[in-house]
PDB file of C-alpha atoms in Angstrom:
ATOM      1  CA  UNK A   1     -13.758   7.274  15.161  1.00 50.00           C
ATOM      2  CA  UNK A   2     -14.377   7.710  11.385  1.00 63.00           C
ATOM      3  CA  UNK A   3     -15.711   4.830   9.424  1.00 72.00           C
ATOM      4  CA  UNK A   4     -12.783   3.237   7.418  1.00 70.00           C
ATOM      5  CA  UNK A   5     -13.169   4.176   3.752  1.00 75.00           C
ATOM      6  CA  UNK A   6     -13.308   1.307   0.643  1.00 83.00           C
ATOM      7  CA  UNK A   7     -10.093   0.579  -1.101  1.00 89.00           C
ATOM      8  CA  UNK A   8      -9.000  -1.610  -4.268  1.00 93.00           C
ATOM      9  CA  UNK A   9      -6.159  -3.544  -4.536  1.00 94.00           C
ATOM     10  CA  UNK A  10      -4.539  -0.498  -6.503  1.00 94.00           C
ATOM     11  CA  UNK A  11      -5.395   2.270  -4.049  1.00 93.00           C
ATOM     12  CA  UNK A  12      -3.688   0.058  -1.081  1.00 94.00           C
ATOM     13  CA  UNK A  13      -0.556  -0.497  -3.243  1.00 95.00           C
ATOM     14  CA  UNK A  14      -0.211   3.079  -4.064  1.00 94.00           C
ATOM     15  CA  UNK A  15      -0.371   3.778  -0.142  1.00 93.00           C
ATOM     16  CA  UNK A  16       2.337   0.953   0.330  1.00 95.00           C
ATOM     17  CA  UNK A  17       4.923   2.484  -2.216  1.00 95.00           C
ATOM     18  CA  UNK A  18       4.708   5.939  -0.736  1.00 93.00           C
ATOM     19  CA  UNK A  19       5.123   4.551   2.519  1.00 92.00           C
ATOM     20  CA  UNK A  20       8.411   2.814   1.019  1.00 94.00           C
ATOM     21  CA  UNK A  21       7.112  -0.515   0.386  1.00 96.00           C
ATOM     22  CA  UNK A  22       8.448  -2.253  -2.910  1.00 97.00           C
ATOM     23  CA  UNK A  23       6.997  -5.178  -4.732  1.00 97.00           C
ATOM     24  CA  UNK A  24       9.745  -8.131  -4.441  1.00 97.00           C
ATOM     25  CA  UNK A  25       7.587 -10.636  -6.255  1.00 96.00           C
ATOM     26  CA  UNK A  26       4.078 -11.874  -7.146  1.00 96.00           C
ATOM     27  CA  UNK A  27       2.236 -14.941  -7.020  1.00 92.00           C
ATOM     28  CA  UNK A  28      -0.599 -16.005  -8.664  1.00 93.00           C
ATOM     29  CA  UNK A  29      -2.682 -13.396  -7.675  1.00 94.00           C
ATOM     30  CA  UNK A  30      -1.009 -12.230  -4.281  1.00 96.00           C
ATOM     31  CA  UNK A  31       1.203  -9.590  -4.217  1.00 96.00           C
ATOM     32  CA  UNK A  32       4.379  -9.625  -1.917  1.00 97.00           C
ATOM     33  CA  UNK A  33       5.656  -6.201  -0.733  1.00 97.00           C
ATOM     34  CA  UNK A  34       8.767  -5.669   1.414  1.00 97.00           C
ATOM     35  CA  UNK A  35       9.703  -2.045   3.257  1.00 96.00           C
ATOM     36  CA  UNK A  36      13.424  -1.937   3.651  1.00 92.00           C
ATOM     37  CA  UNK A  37      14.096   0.257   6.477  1.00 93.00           C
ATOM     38  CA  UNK A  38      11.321  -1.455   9.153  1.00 92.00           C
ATOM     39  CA  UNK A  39      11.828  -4.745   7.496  1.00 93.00           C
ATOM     40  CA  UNK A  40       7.931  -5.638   7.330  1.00 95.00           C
ATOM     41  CA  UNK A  41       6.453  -7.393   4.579  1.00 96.00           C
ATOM     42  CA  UNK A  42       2.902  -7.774   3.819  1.00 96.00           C
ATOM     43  CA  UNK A  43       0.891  -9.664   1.261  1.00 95.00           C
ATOM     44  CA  UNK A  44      -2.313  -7.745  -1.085  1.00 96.00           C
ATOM     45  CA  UNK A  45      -4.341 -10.018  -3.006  1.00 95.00           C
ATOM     46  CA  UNK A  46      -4.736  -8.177  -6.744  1.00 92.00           C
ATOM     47  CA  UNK A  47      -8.331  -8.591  -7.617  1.00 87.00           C
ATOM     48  CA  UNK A  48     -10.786  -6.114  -9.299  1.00 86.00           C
ATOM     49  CA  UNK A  49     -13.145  -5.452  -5.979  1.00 89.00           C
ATOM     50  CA  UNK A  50     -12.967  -3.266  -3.435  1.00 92.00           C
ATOM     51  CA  UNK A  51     -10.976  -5.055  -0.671  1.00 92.00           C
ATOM     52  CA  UNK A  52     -13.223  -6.495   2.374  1.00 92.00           C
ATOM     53  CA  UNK A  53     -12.931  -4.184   5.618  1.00 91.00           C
ATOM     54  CA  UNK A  54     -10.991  -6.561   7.693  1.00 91.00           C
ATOM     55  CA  UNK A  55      -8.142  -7.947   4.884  1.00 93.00           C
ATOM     56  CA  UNK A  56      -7.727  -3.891   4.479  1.00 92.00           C
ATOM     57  CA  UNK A  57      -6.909  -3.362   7.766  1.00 91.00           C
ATOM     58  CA  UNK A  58      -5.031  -6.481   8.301  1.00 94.00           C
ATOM     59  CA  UNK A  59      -2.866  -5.221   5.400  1.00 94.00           C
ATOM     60  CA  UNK A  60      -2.409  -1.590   7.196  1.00 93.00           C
ATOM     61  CA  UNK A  61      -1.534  -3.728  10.515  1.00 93.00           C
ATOM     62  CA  UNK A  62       1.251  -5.847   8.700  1.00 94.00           C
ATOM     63  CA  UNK A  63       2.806  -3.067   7.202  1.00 94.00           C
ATOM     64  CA  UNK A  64       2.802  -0.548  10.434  1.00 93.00           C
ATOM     65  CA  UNK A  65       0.497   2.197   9.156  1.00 90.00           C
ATOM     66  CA  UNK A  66      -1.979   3.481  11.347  1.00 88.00           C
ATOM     67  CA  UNK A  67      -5.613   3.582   9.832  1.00 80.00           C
ATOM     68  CA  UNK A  68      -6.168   7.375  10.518  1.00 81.00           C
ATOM     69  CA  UNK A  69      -2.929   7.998   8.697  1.00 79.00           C
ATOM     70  CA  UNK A  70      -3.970   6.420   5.226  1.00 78.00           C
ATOM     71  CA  UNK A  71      -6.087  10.152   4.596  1.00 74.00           C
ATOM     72  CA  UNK A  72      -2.818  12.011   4.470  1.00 73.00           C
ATOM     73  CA  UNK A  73      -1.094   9.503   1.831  1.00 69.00           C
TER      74      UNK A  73
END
């Protein structure tokens, strides 16, 4: 199995949106994302560093996307 690659907070939203994920609101620094059709929401914390390993795939859990398929968005 590949290693999983580094990701910011910016790279992981852009991989939400295509995946039809749209911010429905922010707080503090947390931001909440909902995808209409499945009904999942998940939560990325907007910082500046490169997201730790396990919150990135905890994100890609919550919002149903499999870790292999992240290369081909």
């Amino acid at each position: 199995m590949p290693k999983t690659p580094t990701f910011t907070s910016k790279d992981v939203i852009r991989i939400l949106e295509r995946s039809g994920f749209k911010l429905i609101r922010t707080k503090g620094s947390h931001k909440i994302y909902r995808n209409e059709e499945s009904k999942r929401i998940t939560i990325v914390p907007f910082h500046r560093k490169d997201l730790p390993k396990g919150t990135l795939l905890e994100i890609l859990k919550q919002a149903g996307i499999d870790r292999n398929e992240i290369r081909s968005l």
